[in-house]
Coordinates of C-alpha atoms in Angstrom, one line a residue:
M449 CA -60.3 106.6 31.5
N450 CA -64.1 106.6 32.0
L451 CA -64.9 104.8 35.3
R452 CA -68.1 103.3 34.0
R453 CA -66.3 101.8 31.0
F454 CA -63.7 100.4 33.4
I455 CA -66.3 98.7 35.7
L456 CA -68.1 97.1 32.7
L457 CA -64.7 96.1 31.2
S458 CA -63.8 94.5 34.5
I459 CA -66.8 92.2 34.2
L460 CA -66.5 91.4 30.5
T461 CA -62.7 90.8 30.6
V462 CA -63.4 87.7 32.8
F463 CA -64.0 85.9 29.6
L464 CA -60.6 86.9 28.1
P465 CA -58.7 83.6 27.4
S466 CA -55.3 84.8 28.6
C467 CA -53.1 84.5 31.6
G468 CA -54.2 86.2 34.9
S469 CA -51.3 88.7 35.0
Q470 CA -52.1 89.8 31.4
R471 CA -55.7 90.3 32.3
K472 CA -54.9 92.3 35.3
L473 CA -52.5 94.6 33.4
A474 CA -55.0 95.1 30.6
L475 CA -57.5 96.3 33.2
E476 CA -54.9 98.4 34.9
F477 CA -54.3 100.2 31.5
F478 CA -57.9 101.5 31.5
R479 CA -57.8 102.3 35.2
E480 CA -54.4 104.1 35.5
Q481 CA -54.2 105.9 32.2
E482 CA -55.7 109.3 32.8
E483 CA -55.3 110.4 29.2
I484 CA -53.4 109.1 26.2
H485 CA -51.6 111.7 24.2
V486 CA -50.8 110.9 20.5
L487 CA -49.2 113.1 17.9
L488 CA -50.1 112.2 14.3
L489 CA -47.8 113.4 11.6
P490 CA -49.1 113.1 8.0
P491 CA -46.9 112.1 5.0
Q492 CA -45.7 114.6 2.5
E493 CA -47.4 112.7 -0.4
I494 CA -49.3 109.6 -1.3
L495 CA -47.4 107.0 -3.3
K496 CA -49.5 105.5 -6.1
K497 CA -48.7 102.3 -8.0
Y498 CA -50.4 100.4 -10.8
F499 CA -49.8 96.9 -12.0
P500 CA -51.7 95.1 -14.9
I501 CA -51.1 91.8 -13.1
H502 CA -50.7 90.7 -9.5
P503 CA -47.6 92.3 -8.2
D504 CA -46.4 89.0 -6.7
S505 CA -46.3 87.6 -10.3
I506 CA -43.8 90.2 -11.5
V507 CA -40.2 89.2 -12.2
G508 CA -37.5 91.7 -12.6
N509 CA -38.4 95.2 -13.9
D510 CA -41.1 94.2 -16.4
Y511 CA -43.4 97.0 -15.3
D512 CA -43.0 100.6 -14.1
P513 CA -45.6 100.9 -11.3
F514 CA -45.6 104.6 -11.5
V515 CA -47.1 104.8 -15.0
L516 CA -50.7 105.3 -14.0
E517 CA -52.4 106.1 -17.3
H518 CA -53.7 102.5 -17.7
S519 CA -55.2 102.4 -14.2
K520 CA -58.9 102.6 -13.8
F521 CA -59.3 104.6 -10.6
I522 CA -56.1 105.8 -8.9
K523 CA -55.2 108.1 -11.8
E524 CA -58.5 109.9 -11.2
A525 CA -58.4 110.0 -7.4
E526 CA -57.3 113.3 -5.9
D527 CA -54.2 112.9 -3.7
S528 CA -55.2 115.8 -1.4
V529 CA -58.7 114.3 -0.8
L530 CA -57.4 110.8 -0.2
L531 CA -54.9 112.1 2.4
A532 CA -57.5 114.4 4.1
L533 CA -60.1 111.6 4.3
F534 CA -57.5 109.2 5.8
M535 CA -56.1 111.6 8.4
S536 CA -59.6 112.9 9.4
S537 CA -60.9 109.4 9.8
L538 CA -57.8 108.4 11.8
K539 CA -58.1 111.4 14.1
Q540 CA -61.9 111.1 14.7
S541 CA -61.7 107.3 15.3
L542 CA -58.8 107.8 17.8
E543 CA -60.8 110.4 19.6
A544 CA -63.6 107.9 19.9
F545 CA -61.2 105.8 22.0
E546 CA -60.8 108.9 24.3
V547 CA -57.3 109.6 23.0
K548 CA -56.1 113.2 23.0
V549 CA -54.9 113.7 19.4
Y550 CA -52.3 116.3 18.3
G551 CA -51.3 117.4 14.8
P552 CA -48.5 119.4 13.3
A553 CA -50.2 122.7 14.4
D554 CA -50.2 121.5 18.0
M555 CA -46.5 120.5 18.1
Q556 CA -45.5 122.9 20.8
D557 CA -48.3 121.9 23.2
F558 CA -47.3 118.2 22.6
L559 CA -43.6 118.8 23.2
N560 CA -44.4 120.5 26.5
L561 CA -46.1 117.4 27.9
D562 CA -44.4 115.9 30.9
T563 CA -46.3 112.7 30.8
S564 CA -46.4 109.6 28.6
A565 CA -46.9 110.7 25.0
Y566 CA -46.5 108.9 21.7
V567 CA -45.6 109.9 18.1
F568 CA -47.0 108.1 15.1
S569 CA -45.4 109.6 12.1
L570 CA -46.8 108.3 8.8
A571 CA -43.6 107.7 6.9
Q572 CA -45.3 106.3 3.9
L573 CA -48.9 106.0 2.6
E574 CA -49.4 103.9 -0.5
L575 CA -52.4 103.3 -2.8
M576 CA -52.0 100.4 -5.2
E577 CA -54.3 99.2 -8.0
Y578 CA -53.8 96.0 -9.8
L579 CA -55.5 93.4 -12.0
H580 CA -55.5 89.8 -10.9
E581 CA -56.9 86.9 -13.1
E582 CA -59.3 84.6 -11.3
I583 CA -60.4 81.3 -12.9
R584 CA -63.3 79.2 -11.8
Y585 CA -63.4 75.5 -12.7
A586 CA -66.1 72.8 -13.0
L587 CA -65.6 69.2 -13.9
L588 CA -68.5 67.3 -15.5
D589 CA -67.7 63.7 -16.5
T590 CA -64.4 64.1 -18.4
T591 CA -64.9 67.7 -19.5
L592 CA -63.3 70.6 -17.6
Y593 CA -65.0 73.9 -17.9
E594 CA -63.5 77.2 -16.9
V595 CA -64.3 80.9 -16.8
A596 CA -61.9 83.7 -16.2
F597 CA -62.3 87.2 -14.6
N598 CA -59.9 90.1 -14.2
P599 CA -61.1 91.9 -11.1
V600 CA -59.7 95.3 -10.2
N601 CA -58.1 95.3 -6.7
L602 CA -57.1 98.2 -4.4
V603 CA -54.6 98.1 -1.5
H604 CA -54.2 101.0 0.9
S605 CA -50.9 100.5 2.8
Q606 CA -49.4 102.5 5.7
W607 CA -46.0 102.5 7.4
F608 CA -45.9 104.3 10.8
E609 CA -42.8 105.3 12.7
F610 CA -43.5 105.0 16.4
T611 CA -41.5 106.9 19.0
E612 CA -42.1 107.9 22.6
L613 CA -41.8 111.6 23.5
N614 CA -40.0 111.4 26.9
H615 CA -38.1 108.2 26.2
P616 CA -35.5 108.9 23.5
E617 CA -33.5 105.9 24.6
R618 CA -36.2 103.5 23.3
P619 CA -35.8 102.5 19.7
M620 CA -38.1 103.6 17.0
Q621 CA -40.5 100.9 15.7
V622 CA -42.0 100.7 12.2
L623 CA -45.6 99.5 12.1
Y624 CA -47.3 98.4 8.9
S625 CA -50.9 97.7 8.0
A626 CA -52.9 97.3 4.8
Q627 CA -56.6 97.3 3.8
Y628 CA -58.2 95.9 0.7
T629 CA -61.2 96.1 -1.6
G630 CA -61.9 95.0 -5.1
D631 CA -64.3 93.6 -7.7
V632 CA -66.2 90.4 -6.6
F633 CA -67.7 87.9 -9.0
D634 CA -69.9 85.5 -6.9
G635 CA -71.6 82.8 -8.8
K636 CA -71.7 79.1 -9.8
F637 CA -71.7 76.8 -12.8
R638 CA -75.1 75.6 -14.1
H639 CA -75.5 72.6 -16.5
N640 CA -78.4 72.4 -18.8
F641 CA -79.1 68.7 -19.1
L642 CA -81.4 69.2 -22.1
T643 CA -78.9 71.1 -24.3
G644 CA -75.6 70.0 -22.6
E645 CA -74.6 73.6 -22.2
M646 CA -72.5 74.7 -19.2
T647 CA -72.8 78.3 -18.1
Y648 CA -71.5 80.4 -15.2
E649 CA -74.1 82.5 -13.6
F650 CA -72.8 85.3 -11.4
Q651 CA -73.8 88.6 -9.7
P652 CA -70.9 91.0 -10.1
Y653 CA -70.0 93.7 -7.6
R654 CA -67.7 96.2 -9.3
I655 CA -65.9 98.9 -7.4
G656 CA -66.0 102.5 -8.5
L657 CA -64.1 105.7 -7.8
G658 CA -66.1 106.3 -4.7
D659 CA -64.8 103.1 -3.2
V660 CA -61.2 104.5 -3.5
Y661 CA -62.2 107.3 -1.1
Q662 CA -64.2 104.9 1.1
L663 CA -61.2 102.7 1.4
S664 CA -59.2 105.7 2.8
I665 CA -61.9 106.3 5.4
F666 CA -62.0 102.7 6.4
A667 CA -58.1 102.6 6.6
G668 CA -58.2 105.5 9.0
E669 CA -60.7 103.7 11.2
K670 CA -58.7 100.4 11.2
N671 CA -55.4 102.2 12.0
A672 CA -57.1 104.0 14.9
Q673 CA -58.0 100.6 16.3
F674 CA -54.5 99.3 15.7
I675 CA -52.9 102.3 17.4
F676 CA -55.0 102.0 20.5
D677 CA -54.4 98.2 20.6
F678 CA -50.7 98.7 20.1
L679 CA -50.6 101.1 23.1
L680 CA -52.6 98.7 25.2
N681 CA -50.3 95.8 24.4
K682 CA -47.2 98.0 24.9
Y683 CA -48.5 98.8 28.4
V684 CA -48.9 95.1 29.2
D685 CA -45.5 94.2 27.6
D686 CA -43.6 96.8 29.6
R687 CA -44.9 95.3 32.8
I688 CA -45.5 91.6 32.3
R689 CA -42.7 89.1 33.2
K690 CA -43.3 86.8 30.2
P691 CA -41.9 87.0 26.7
R692 CA -44.3 88.5 24.1
R693 CA -44.6 85.1 22.3
M694 CA -46.1 83.5 25.4
V695 CA -49.0 86.0 25.8
D696 CA -51.9 87.0 23.6
Y697 CA -51.9 90.2 21.6
L698 CA -55.1 91.9 22.8
Q699 CA -57.7 93.9 21.0
Y700 CA -60.2 96.3 22.7
D701 CA -63.7 96.3 21.2
R702 CA -65.0 99.8 21.9
L703 CA -68.6 99.1 20.9
E704 CA -68.9 95.9 22.9
N705 CA -66.6 97.2 25.7
N706 CA -64.6 94.0 26.0
I707 CA -61.1 92.7 25.3
R708 CA -60.3 89.7 23.1
R709 CA -57.5 88.2 21.1
A710 CA -56.5 90.2 18.1
Y711 CA -55.0 87.3 16.1
D712 CA -53.9 88.9 12.8
D713 CA -56.1 92.0 13.1
R714 CA -53.3 94.2 14.2
F715 CA -50.1 96.1 13.1
I716 CA -47.2 94.1 11.6
R717 CA -44.0 95.2 13.3
I718 CA -41.3 95.7 10.7
N719 CA -38.5 96.0 13.2
P720 CA -39.8 95.0 16.6
S721 CA -37.7 95.8 19.6
R722 CA -38.6 92.5 21.2
A723 CA -39.6 89.1 19.8
D724 CA -43.2 88.7 18.8

C-alpha cells in the first residue's frame, strides 16, 4: 500500500470510535498488504423483473415478473450495455483502491498466484422496475385532503459468491447489495383562504432511460467500495480476539483518506461464516 496514504491514515484513524486492537489491525491492513488480488467473474445474464405494484404487496402468484411489455424502461435497456457498464465501473473503481483486478481472460495468471487472492463471482445480477403508490395527506379543520402519485422505481441488485484462492477449506460466502433510484415528487399543500381551495404544488423529478444506465455505473462504484471494505474487515476479523458483533464494521473513505463506521452502508451477508 502507498506509504504516504498509510502515514496520513495513521493520523486520521485516531478519530475512529472503535477499540484499540481494531484500530491497530485496520492500520496494519494498509501497511502489510503489498497488493490485493481480486478476480471478478461476470454473470451470464441480467435478470429483469417488472411489477405494476410494490413487490412487497404481492400475494401468491398474481403477477409474472418476467412479462416486461408494460415496463417503462427496463424493456428498452440493452442487457449487454447494462452489464458492460456495471463491470467496467466495478473494475475501475476497485483499481482506484489500488486493487489488482483480474477478469476471465486473466484466469491463468490469477490461479498461479501464491499469495492471498480473492474471487468475487457475480452469481446473479438483477434489475427490477416497479410502481409504488405514494399518498400525501393534509388535514384542515375536519377535512382530509389527499393526493396520490405512482412513481417509477428501479432497483439494481447483486449477489456475489466470495471465495479465497489458496484457502479451499474456508466456506464460500454470499454477499448481497442493492442500489435504488426513482421518480421524486417533492411538494406541499397550499390552502387558498379566499377560495377555500386546497392544492398540492410540487416539482417532479422523473427518471429516464439514461438513469437506468447511470444506476448500473453507480452500482459498480458502490460494490467496489463494499468489496474493499469487506476485505478490510475480513483482515481485522481474522486477527482480532473479539466476536464480530462486539466490534465496528469499518469503511475506508478513499477521498478523505480515513476510516469510519460503515453502519448499513455495506454488503449484507446471506450466509455468514461467523455471527455478525
